[in-house]
mmCIF file of C-alpha atoms in Angstrom:
data_model
loop_
_atom_site.group_PDB
_atom_site.id
_atom_site.type_symbol
_atom_site.label_atom_id
_atom_site.label_comp_id
_atom_site.label_asym_id
_atom_site.label_seq_id
_atom_site.Cartn_x
_atom_site.Cartn_y
_atom_site.Cartn_z
ATOM 1 C CA MET A 1 -6.069 -9.577 -25.223
ATOM 2 C CA LYS A 2 -3.749 -11.844 -26.396
ATOM 3 C CA PRO A 3 -1.648 -11.249 -29.368
ATOM 4 C CA GLY A 4 -1.989 -13.331 -32.440
ATOM 5 C CA LEU A 5 0.939 -15.239 -34.039
ATOM 6 C CA LEU A 6 1.350 -12.810 -36.948
ATOM 7 C CA GLU A 7 1.981 -10.261 -33.998
ATOM 8 C CA VAL A 8 4.354 -11.988 -32.307
ATOM 9 C CA MET A 9 6.260 -12.706 -35.273
ATOM 10 C CA ARG A 10 6.444 -9.011 -35.781
ATOM 11 C CA MET A 11 7.776 -8.478 -32.157
ATOM 12 C CA ASN A 12 10.704 -10.944 -33.043
ATOM 13 C CA ARG A 13 12.066 -9.396 -35.631
ATOM 14 C CA ILE A 14 12.131 -5.748 -33.854
ATOM 15 C CA CYS A 15 12.892 -6.974 -30.436
ATOM 16 C CA ARG A 16 16.413 -7.728 -29.415
ATOM 17 C CA MET A 17 15.743 -10.360 -27.095
ATOM 18 C CA VAL A 18 12.343 -12.246 -26.630
ATOM 19 C CA LEU A 19 11.685 -13.486 -23.197
ATOM 20 C CA ALA A 20 7.951 -15.103 -22.971
ATOM 21 C CA THR A 21 5.844 -15.938 -20.381
ATOM 22 C CA CYS A 22 2.439 -16.956 -20.958
ATOM 23 C CA LEU A 23 0.583 -17.978 -18.179
ATOM 24 C CA GLY A 24 -3.431 -17.273 -17.906
ATOM 25 C CA SER A 25 -5.247 -15.154 -20.324
ATOM 26 C CA PHE A 26 -2.353 -12.600 -20.898
ATOM 27 C CA ILE A 27 0.752 -13.457 -23.454
ATOM 28 C CA LEU A 28 3.336 -10.968 -21.661
ATOM 29 C CA VAL A 29 6.214 -10.449 -23.453
ATOM 30 C CA ILE A 30 9.362 -8.402 -22.301
ATOM 31 C CA PHE A 31 11.435 -7.242 -25.179
ATOM 32 C CA TYR A 32 13.848 -4.593 -26.204
ATOM 33 C CA PHE A 33 13.709 -2.082 -28.692
ATOM 34 C CA GLN A 34 16.423 -1.559 -31.125
ATOM 35 C CA SER A 35 16.116 1.908 -30.845
ATOM 36 C CA MET A 36 14.611 4.235 -28.206
ATOM 37 C CA LEU A 37 13.078 7.828 -27.940
ATOM 38 C CA HIS A 38 14.788 10.669 -26.999
ATOM 39 C CA PRO A 39 14.625 10.636 -23.316
ATOM 40 C CA VAL A 40 12.921 14.117 -22.054
ATOM 41 C CA MET A 41 15.170 16.040 -19.871
ATOM 42 C CA ARG A 42 14.329 17.345 -16.751
ATOM 43 C CA ARG A 43 15.281 19.019 -13.693
ATOM 44 C CA SER A 44 16.056 16.487 -10.660
ATOM 45 C CA PRO A 45 14.965 18.026 -7.439
ATOM 46 C CA PHE A 46 18.833 17.341 -6.249
ATOM 47 C CA GLY A 47 19.427 20.039 -8.608
ATOM 48 C CA VAL A 48 21.365 17.918 -11.288
ATOM 49 C CA ASP A 49 19.934 17.491 -14.924
ATOM 50 C CA ILE A 50 19.120 13.829 -15.142
ATOM 51 C CA CYS A 51 17.317 11.366 -17.704
ATOM 52 C CA CYS A 52 14.012 10.369 -17.040
ATOM 53 C CA ARG A 53 15.522 7.039 -17.785
ATOM 54 C CA LYS A 54 19.493 6.080 -16.894
ATOM 55 C CA GLY A 55 20.751 7.441 -20.707
ATOM 56 C CA SER A 56 18.775 5.844 -23.329
ATOM 57 C CA ARG A 57 18.465 2.323 -21.208
ATOM 58 C CA SER A 58 15.269 0.452 -19.883
ATOM 59 C CA PRO A 59 15.412 -1.105 -16.445
ATOM 60 C CA LEU A 60 14.420 -4.147 -18.260
ATOM 61 C CA GLN A 61 17.683 -3.723 -20.164
ATOM 62 C CA GLU A 62 19.545 -2.959 -17.419
ATOM 63 C CA LEU A 63 17.887 -6.053 -15.785
ATOM 64 C CA TYR A 64 18.585 -8.713 -18.343
ATOM 65 C CA ASN A 65 21.213 -7.028 -20.980
ATOM 66 C CA PRO A 66 23.705 -5.696 -18.386
ATOM 67 C CA THR A 67 26.270 -3.287 -19.153
ATOM 68 C CA GLN A 68 29.149 -5.550 -17.560
ATOM 69 C CA LEU A 69 29.751 -8.798 -19.092
ATOM 70 C CA GLU A 70 29.387 -11.063 -16.046
ATOM 71 C CA LEU A 71 26.157 -11.402 -14.093
ATOM 72 C CA SER A 72 26.617 -10.092 -10.726
ATOM 73 C CA ASN A 73 25.653 -12.126 -7.151
ATOM 74 C CA THR A 74 22.772 -9.796 -7.131
ATOM 75 C CA ALA A 75 21.245 -10.741 -10.780
ATOM 76 C CA VAL A 76 21.714 -14.803 -10.413
ATOM 77 C CA LEU A 77 19.731 -14.225 -7.048
ATOM 78 C CA HIS A 78 17.098 -12.410 -8.950
ATOM 79 C CA GLN A 79 17.325 -14.962 -11.396
ATOM 80 C CA MET A 80 16.753 -17.471 -8.611
ATOM 81 C CA ARG A 81 13.661 -15.622 -7.001
ATOM 82 C CA ARG A 82 12.414 -15.706 -10.809
ATOM 83 C CA ASP A 83 12.618 -19.781 -11.743
ATOM 84 C CA GLN A 84 11.463 -20.577 -7.929
ATOM 85 C CA VAL A 85 7.992 -18.404 -8.579
ATOM 86 C CA ILE A 86 7.881 -20.218 -12.511
ATOM 87 C CA ASP A 87 7.967 -23.468 -10.886
ATOM 88 C CA THR A 88 5.878 -23.160 -8.579
ATOM 89 C CA CYS A 89 3.342 -21.752 -10.560
ATOM 90 C CA ARG A 90 3.428 -24.869 -13.391
ATOM 91 C CA ALA A 91 3.965 -27.244 -10.338
ATOM 92 C CA ASN A 92 0.703 -25.915 -9.100
ATOM 93 C CA SER A 93 -1.404 -24.903 -12.399
ATOM 94 C CA ILE A 94 -4.461 -26.771 -11.783
ATOM 95 C CA VAL A 95 -4.410 -24.624 -8.764
ATOM 96 C CA SER A 96 -2.947 -21.147 -9.616
ATOM 97 C CA ARG A 97 -4.377 -20.630 -13.000
ATOM 98 C CA LYS A 98 -8.440 -21.696 -11.986
ATOM 99 C CA ARG A 99 -8.837 -17.752 -12.737
ATOM 100 C CA ARG A 100 -7.655 -17.674 -16.566
ATOM 101 C CA VAL A 101 -8.709 -14.336 -16.988
ATOM 102 C CA LEU A 102 -7.688 -11.371 -15.410
ATOM 103 C CA THR A 103 -10.081 -8.128 -15.281
ATOM 104 C CA PRO A 104 -8.790 -4.206 -14.959
ATOM 105 C CA ASN A 105 -9.751 -4.447 -11.683
ATOM 106 C CA ASP A 106 -7.376 -6.869 -11.039
ATOM 107 C CA LEU A 107 -4.452 -4.544 -10.998
ATOM 108 C CA LYS A 108 -5.425 -2.139 -9.383
ATOM 109 C CA HIS A 109 -2.140 -3.114 -6.514
ATOM 110 C CA LEU A 110 0.234 -1.950 -9.920
ATOM 111 C CA VAL A 111 1.412 1.598 -9.582
ATOM 112 C CA VAL A 112 2.810 2.504 -12.671
ATOM 113 C CA ASP A 113 5.792 5.036 -12.999
ATOM 114 C CA GLU A 114 5.684 6.316 -16.906
ATOM 115 C CA ASP A 115 8.948 8.202 -16.506
ATOM 116 C CA HIS A 116 11.030 5.308 -15.306
ATOM 117 C CA GLU A 117 8.718 2.540 -16.882
ATOM 118 C CA LEU A 118 8.365 0.426 -14.012
ATOM 119 C CA ILE A 119 5.726 -0.795 -12.210
ATOM 120 C CA TYR A 120 5.282 -1.664 -8.774
ATOM 121 C CA CYS A 121 3.210 -4.605 -6.744
ATOM 122 C CA TYR A 122 2.275 -2.727 -3.587
ATOM 123 C CA VAL A 123 2.096 -5.730 -1.076
ATOM 124 C CA PRO A 124 0.233 -4.260 2.641
ATOM 125 C CA LYS A 125 2.913 -4.962 5.655
ATOM 126 C CA VAL A 126 5.577 -5.637 3.567
ATOM 127 C CA ALA A 127 6.542 -1.548 3.410
ATOM 128 C CA CYS A 128 4.694 -0.543 0.962
ATOM 129 C CA THR A 129 3.942 2.894 2.766
ATOM 130 C CA ASN A 130 7.935 3.450 1.700
ATOM 131 C CA TRP A 131 7.948 1.915 -1.167
ATOM 132 C CA LYS A 132 4.557 4.195 -1.928
ATOM 133 C CA ARG A 133 6.305 7.608 -0.719
ATOM 134 C CA LEU A 134 9.227 6.562 -3.386
ATOM 135 C CA MET A 135 6.788 5.853 -6.076
ATOM 136 C CA MET A 136 5.514 9.955 -5.464
ATOM 137 C CA VAL A 137 9.137 10.608 -5.617
ATOM 138 C CA LEU A 138 9.342 8.881 -8.905
ATOM 139 C CA THR A 139 6.130 9.758 -10.474
ATOM 140 C CA GLY A 140 6.055 13.859 -9.015
ATOM 141 C CA ARG A 141 8.773 15.149 -11.663
ATOM 142 C CA GLY A 142 10.023 17.628 -9.301
ATOM 143 C CA LYS A 143 7.426 18.189 -6.859
ATOM 144 C CA TYR A 144 9.078 15.813 -3.696
ATOM 145 C CA SER A 145 12.805 14.931 -3.319
ATOM 146 C CA ASP A 146 12.921 13.269 0.124
ATOM 147 C CA PRO A 147 10.471 10.550 0.754
ATOM 148 C CA MET A 148 10.596 10.886 3.918
ATOM 149 C CA GLU A 149 8.911 13.763 4.251
ATOM 150 C CA ILE A 150 5.775 12.821 2.394
ATOM 151 C CA PRO A 151 3.256 11.653 5.544
ATOM 152 C CA ALA A 152 1.863 8.506 6.289
ATOM 153 C CA ASN A 153 -1.251 8.860 5.055
ATOM 154 C CA GLU A 154 -0.848 11.233 1.978
ATOM 155 C CA ALA A 155 1.232 7.821 0.101
ATOM 156 C CA HIS A 156 -1.836 6.140 1.056
ATOM 157 C CA VAL A 157 -4.235 8.439 -1.030
ATOM 158 C CA SER A 158 -5.121 6.941 -4.397
ATOM 159 C CA ALA A 159 -5.281 9.866 -6.279
ATOM 160 C CA ASN A 160 -1.418 10.474 -5.565
ATOM 161 C CA LEU A 161 -0.400 7.549 -7.535
ATOM 162 C CA LYS A 162 -1.531 5.588 -10.838
ATOM 163 C CA THR A 163 -2.692 2.541 -11.333
ATOM 164 C CA LEU A 164 -2.440 -0.132 -14.279
ATOM 165 C CA ASN A 165 -6.179 -0.439 -14.001
ATOM 166 C CA GLN A 166 -6.618 3.149 -15.021
ATOM 167 C CA TYR A 167 -5.327 2.140 -18.281
ATOM 168 C CA SER A 168 -7.142 0.846 -21.632
ATOM 169 C CA ILE A 169 -6.536 -2.636 -22.247
ATOM 170 C CA PRO A 170 -3.694 -2.527 -25.113
ATOM 171 C CA GLU A 171 -2.018 0.098 -22.432
ATOM 172 C CA ILE A 172 -1.951 -2.075 -20.376
ATOM 173 C CA ASN A 173 -0.816 -5.480 -22.217
ATOM 174 C CA HIS A 174 2.034 -2.467 -23.474
ATOM 175 C CA ARG A 175 3.509 -1.798 -19.806
ATOM 176 C CA LEU A 176 3.001 -5.382 -18.825
ATOM 177 C CA LYS A 177 5.342 -5.971 -21.707
ATOM 178 C CA SER A 178 7.221 -2.956 -21.437
ATOM 179 C CA TYR A 179 8.369 -1.740 -18.354
ATOM 180 C CA MET A 180 10.143 -3.792 -15.418
ATOM 181 C CA LYS A 181 7.625 -5.320 -12.921
ATOM 182 C CA PHE A 182 8.311 -6.050 -9.086
ATOM 183 C CA LEU A 183 7.063 -6.889 -5.828
ATOM 184 C CA PHE A 184 7.964 -7.174 -2.504
ATOM 185 C CA VAL A 185 6.972 -10.101 -0.201
ATOM 186 C CA ARG A 186 7.348 -11.421 3.126
ATOM 187 C CA GLU A 187 7.225 -14.673 5.243
ATOM 188 C CA PRO A 188 3.672 -15.050 5.328
ATOM 189 C CA PHE A 189 2.684 -15.624 8.739
ATOM 190 C CA GLU A 190 4.727 -12.516 9.803
ATOM 191 C CA ARG A 191 2.674 -10.488 7.840
ATOM 192 C CA LEU A 192 -0.578 -11.526 8.830
ATOM 193 C CA VAL A 193 0.684 -11.404 12.605
ATOM 194 C CA SER A 194 2.139 -7.436 11.891
ATOM 195 C CA ALA A 195 -1.470 -7.077 9.917
ATOM 196 C CA TYR A 196 -3.467 -8.145 13.267
ATOM 197 C CA ARG A 197 -1.124 -6.494 15.580
ATOM 198 C CA ASN A 198 -1.879 -3.063 13.225
ATOM 199 C CA LYS A 199 -5.607 -3.303 12.688
ATOM 200 C CA PHE A 200 -6.913 -5.387 15.707
ATOM 201 C CA THR A 201 -4.741 -4.144 18.596
ATOM 202 C CA GLN A 202 -4.621 -0.473 17.654
ATOM 203 C CA LYS A 203 -7.260 1.446 19.422
ATOM 204 C CA TYR A 204 -7.284 4.205 16.867
ATOM 205 C CA ASN A 205 -8.061 1.380 13.780
ATOM 206 C CA THR A 206 -12.373 1.880 14.472
ATOM 207 C CA SER A 207 -13.180 1.616 10.539
ATOM 208 C CA PHE A 208 -11.281 -2.145 10.699
ATOM 209 C CA HIS A 209 -12.712 -2.719 14.328
ATOM 210 C CA LYS A 210 -16.251 -2.058 12.985
ATOM 211 C CA ARG A 211 -15.771 -3.394 9.641
ATOM 212 C CA TYR A 212 -14.744 -6.852 10.687
ATOM 213 C CA GLY A 213 -13.767 -6.507 14.296
ATOM 214 C CA THR A 214 -17.680 -6.702 15.082
ATOM 215 C CA LYS A 215 -17.984 -9.336 12.188
ATOM 216 C CA ILE A 216 -15.305 -11.425 13.537
ATOM 217 C CA ILE A 217 -16.536 -11.306 17.316
ATOM 218 C CA ARG A 218 -20.437 -12.487 16.054
ATOM 219 C CA ARG A 219 -19.361 -15.266 14.342
ATOM 220 C CA GLN A 220 -15.950 -16.624 16.321
ATOM 221 C CA ARG A 221 -17.144 -15.771 19.620
ATOM 222 C CA LYS A 222 -19.821 -17.427 22.852
ATOM 223 C CA ASN A 223 -21.536 -15.350 24.450
ATOM 224 C CA ALA A 224 -20.167 -12.241 23.247
ATOM 225 C CA THR A 225 -20.707 -9.001 25.235
ATOM 226 C CA GLN A 226 -22.811 -6.656 23.225
ATOM 227 C CA GLU A 227 -19.916 -4.026 23.912
ATOM 228 C CA ALA A 228 -17.657 -6.152 21.945
ATOM 229 C CA LEU A 229 -20.398 -6.805 19.269
ATOM 230 C CA ARG A 230 -21.116 -2.914 19.635
ATOM 231 C CA LYS A 231 -17.173 -1.773 19.162
ATOM 232 C CA GLY A 232 -15.291 -5.114 18.080
ATOM 233 C CA ASP A 233 -12.133 -3.436 19.324
ATOM 234 C CA ASP A 234 -10.667 -6.136 20.915
ATOM 235 C CA VAL A 235 -10.387 -9.351 18.229
ATOM 236 C CA LYS A 236 -8.199 -12.162 20.047
ATOM 237 C CA PHE A 237 -5.563 -14.025 17.414
ATOM 238 C CA GLU A 238 -7.677 -17.024 17.686
ATOM 239 C CA GLU A 239 -10.700 -15.546 16.518
ATOM 240 C CA PHE A 240 -8.793 -14.314 13.454
ATOM 241 C CA VAL A 241 -7.641 -17.066 12.579
ATOM 242 C CA ALA A 242 -11.264 -19.150 13.235
ATOM 243 C CA TYR A 243 -11.881 -16.295 10.613
ATOM 244 C CA LEU A 244 -9.678 -16.614 8.184
ATOM 245 C CA ILE A 245 -10.422 -20.559 7.917
ATOM 246 C CA ASP A 246 -14.431 -20.009 8.366
ATOM 247 C CA PRO A 247 -15.127 -20.984 4.368
ATOM 248 C CA HIS A 248 -17.764 -18.670 4.694
ATOM 249 C CA THR A 249 -15.635 -15.898 5.083
ATOM 250 C CA GLN A 250 -14.323 -16.332 1.391
ATOM 251 C CA ARG A 251 -17.811 -16.669 -0.192
ATOM 252 C CA GLU A 252 -18.909 -13.949 1.462
ATOM 253 C CA GLU A 253 -15.914 -11.947 0.157
ATOM 254 C CA PRO A 254 -12.227 -11.614 -1.046
ATOM 255 C CA PHE A 255 -9.848 -11.266 2.189
ATOM 256 C CA ASN A 256 -8.671 -7.266 2.782
ATOM 257 C CA GLU A 257 -5.649 -6.640 1.386
ATOM 258 C CA HIS A 258 -4.345 -6.201 4.467
ATOM 259 C CA TRP A 259 -4.737 -9.861 5.025
ATOM 260 C CA GLN A 260 -5.123 -11.134 1.118
ATOM 261 C CA THR A 261 -2.294 -13.713 -0.443
ATOM 262 C CA VAL A 262 0.055 -12.157 -2.214
ATOM 263 C CA TYR A 263 -0.679 -14.838 -4.549
ATOM 264 C CA SER A 264 -4.520 -13.174 -5.411
ATOM 265 C CA LEU A 265 -2.923 -9.844 -4.973
ATOM 266 C CA CYS A 266 -0.591 -9.624 -7.545
ATOM 267 C CA HIS A 267 -0.971 -12.247 -9.688
ATOM 268 C CA PRO A 268 2.603 -13.527 -10.146
ATOM 269 C CA CYS A 269 1.405 -16.759 -12.294
ATOM 270 C CA HIS A 270 -0.476 -14.521 -14.653
ATOM 271 C CA ILE A 271 1.828 -11.735 -14.748
ATOM 272 C CA HIS A 272 5.737 -12.634 -15.349
ATOM 273 C CA TYR A 273 7.209 -9.809 -12.168
ATOM 274 C CA ASP A 274 11.247 -9.195 -13.229
ATOM 275 C CA LEU A 275 11.979 -8.209 -9.713
ATOM 276 C CA VAL A 276 10.746 -10.100 -6.217
ATOM 277 C CA GLY A 277 12.132 -8.586 -3.330
ATOM 278 C CA LYS A 278 11.915 -9.462 0.345
ATOM 279 C CA TYR A 279 11.308 -7.796 3.297
ATOM 280 C CA GLU A 280 14.103 -10.000 4.790
ATOM 281 C CA THR A 281 16.567 -8.377 2.398
ATOM 282 C CA LEU A 282 14.529 -5.051 1.996
ATOM 283 C CA GLU A 283 17.244 -2.320 1.693
ATOM 284 C CA GLU A 284 19.188 -4.168 -0.650
ATOM 285 C CA ASP A 285 16.356 -4.938 -3.074
ATOM 286 C CA SER A 286 15.071 -1.475 -3.016
ATOM 287 C CA ASN A 287 18.321 -0.147 -4.366
ATOM 288 C CA TYR A 288 18.915 -2.162 -6.770
ATOM 289 C CA VAL A 289 15.601 -1.673 -8.050
ATOM 290 C CA LEU A 290 16.518 2.064 -7.682
ATOM 291 C CA GLN A 291 20.085 1.031 -9.409
ATOM 292 C CA LEU A 292 18.357 -0.225 -12.386
ATOM 293 C CA ALA A 293 15.522 2.357 -12.771
ATOM 294 C CA GLY A 294 18.769 4.695 -12.806
ATOM 295 C CA VAL A 295 18.285 6.846 -10.056
ATOM 296 C CA GLY A 296 20.429 4.972 -7.326
ATOM 297 C CA SER A 297 23.316 8.523 -7.746
ATOM 298 C CA TYR A 298 20.371 10.682 -5.892
ATOM 299 C CA LEU A 299 17.737 8.078 -4.679
ATOM 300 C CA LYS A 300 17.513 5.502 -1.814
ATOM 301 C CA PHE A 301 15.064 3.679 0.123
ATOM 302 C CA PRO A 302 14.344 5.430 3.904
ATOM 303 C CA THR A 303 16.088 3.269 6.245
ATOM 304 C CA TYR A 304 15.294 3.150 9.700
ATOM 305 C CA ALA A 305 14.384 0.978 12.679
ATOM 306 C CA LYS A 306 10.903 0.098 13.266
ATOM 307 C CA SER A 307 11.076 -0.419 16.915
ATOM 308 C CA THR A 308 7.248 -1.881 16.762
ATOM 309 C CA ARG A 309 7.892 -3.986 14.033
ATOM 310 C CA THR A 310 6.851 -7.422 13.761
ATOM 311 C CA THR A 311 9.479 -10.024 14.183
ATOM 312 C CA ASP A 312 9.389 -13.710 14.169
ATOM 313 C CA GLU A 313 10.208 -14.230 17.653
ATOM 314 C CA MET A 314 6.807 -12.557 17.908
ATOM 315 C CA THR A 315 5.109 -14.366 15.399
ATOM 316 C CA THR A 316 6.069 -17.909 17.392
ATOM 317 C CA GLU A 317 4.286 -16.344 20.293
ATOM 318 C CA PHE A 318 1.272 -15.639 18.747
ATOM 319 C CA PHE A 319 0.722 -19.268 17.450
ATOM 320 C CA GLN A 320 1.592 -20.930 20.457
ATOM 321 C CA ASN A 321 -2.456 -20.602 21.241
ATOM 322 C CA ILE A 322 -3.451 -21.398 17.718
ATOM 323 C CA SER A 323 -4.577 -25.343 17.341
ATOM 324 C CA SER A 324 -3.078 -27.686 15.418
ATOM 325 C CA GLU A 325 -5.679 -28.492 13.409
ATOM 326 C CA HIS A 326 -6.588 -24.513 12.894
ATOM 327 C CA GLN A 327 -2.510 -24.133 12.035
ATOM 328 C CA THR A 328 -2.905 -26.888 9.130
ATOM 329 C CA GLN A 329 -5.788 -25.170 7.986
ATOM 330 C CA LEU A 330 -4.282 -21.854 7.990
ATOM 331 C CA TYR A 331 -0.842 -23.119 6.163
ATOM 332 C CA GLU A 332 -3.345 -24.030 3.402
ATOM 333 C CA VAL A 333 -4.543 -20.687 2.956
ATOM 334 C CA TYR A 334 -1.226 -19.540 2.675
ATOM 335 C CA LYS A 335 0.449 -22.267 0.669
ATOM 336 C CA LEU A 336 1.286 -20.751 -2.581
ATOM 337 C CA ASP A 337 2.816 -17.890 -0.756
ATOM 338 C CA PHE A 338 5.241 -19.944 1.330
ATOM 339 C CA LEU A 339 6.073 -22.034 -1.847
ATOM 340 C CA MET A 340 6.357 -18.959 -4.464
ATOM 341 C CA PHE A 341 8.693 -17.453 -2.250
ATOM 342 C CA ASN A 342 10.980 -19.835 -1.250
ATOM 343 C CA TYR A 343 9.807 -19.604 2.852
ATOM 344 C CA SER A 344 9.956 -22.649 4.509
ATOM 345 C CA VAL A 345 7.698 -24.488 6.856
ATOM 346 C CA PRO A 346 8.142 -22.481 10.466
ATOM 347 C CA SER A 347 9.264 -24.372 12.921
ATOM 348 C CA TYR A 348 6.658 -23.432 15.552
ATOM 349 C CA LEU A 349 3.790 -24.942 13.189
ATOM 350 C CA LYS A 350 2.059 -28.369 14.191
ATOM 351 C CA LEU A 351 1.010 -29.308 10.836
ATOM 352 C CA GLU A 352 -1.692 -32.367 10.907
#
């Protein structure tokens, strides 16, 4: 899986610029070809002929070797975010490199767009439904035009998008080296409360109630009623937190993707992400990705006000009844996400 010295030397001769990050078992090399194949022309769903890429420049070239000589404030911001991830990985090398080898199964959250040379690692509860819709438009070759016309449940059908784990090892490494890789993150505890509200307080989520709710109540609730044990539809947030920090939980199986850490879903200490978007600047960061992909003139991130969105104030209220001991233990679970993506310790926490 790791290219040898001669191979790296050959890459150097054909590359214009090499940015290498060796973290874990992959050597991830971002490089630019001196010449590129003529891009395939196709009919845009918006009625104009466009290339799969902007001219003959890939998103990586647009990001690291922009047309304008001076870096924009946005480019500088994203460089700072990349540096933050790298510095955190180095500072926590013992923890972050515990797993030295990534398997194809670790790459099932990385959605691939061949036409625009993009790889998007989706993180549940961080606008992933809308980003999956966008990826369906980008990879649909004219099948879709308006992302918001795609039903939410259709966006989550795995067959509608191709993920990196479906490729061979050489194909995986080629795409990791050549495609622009990006992800979107959110304040970890706000994301956690959002997951709890969506999966455990909505009556329609019976599959989560059966799969996780019954287990949480059985382990965390004394004198639970038979109905609660059978339905699992009234899990308290305090019980959910106790379940997450219980050592038995992670020994038993990995966290569900909706509350799994971004570090464990996207492996940012093993995979060099070129862009780290944030939920707090979602529209701006998303449109920057689309601009780099050469589609920003006709495709924008969907904008709409979601009245049920989990806010910082709401998150504060949920944590009021969590003991300082449990807050401290929960922070340790998500600590790398806080540090890696530059989120400060919430003011409402009472850490021991």
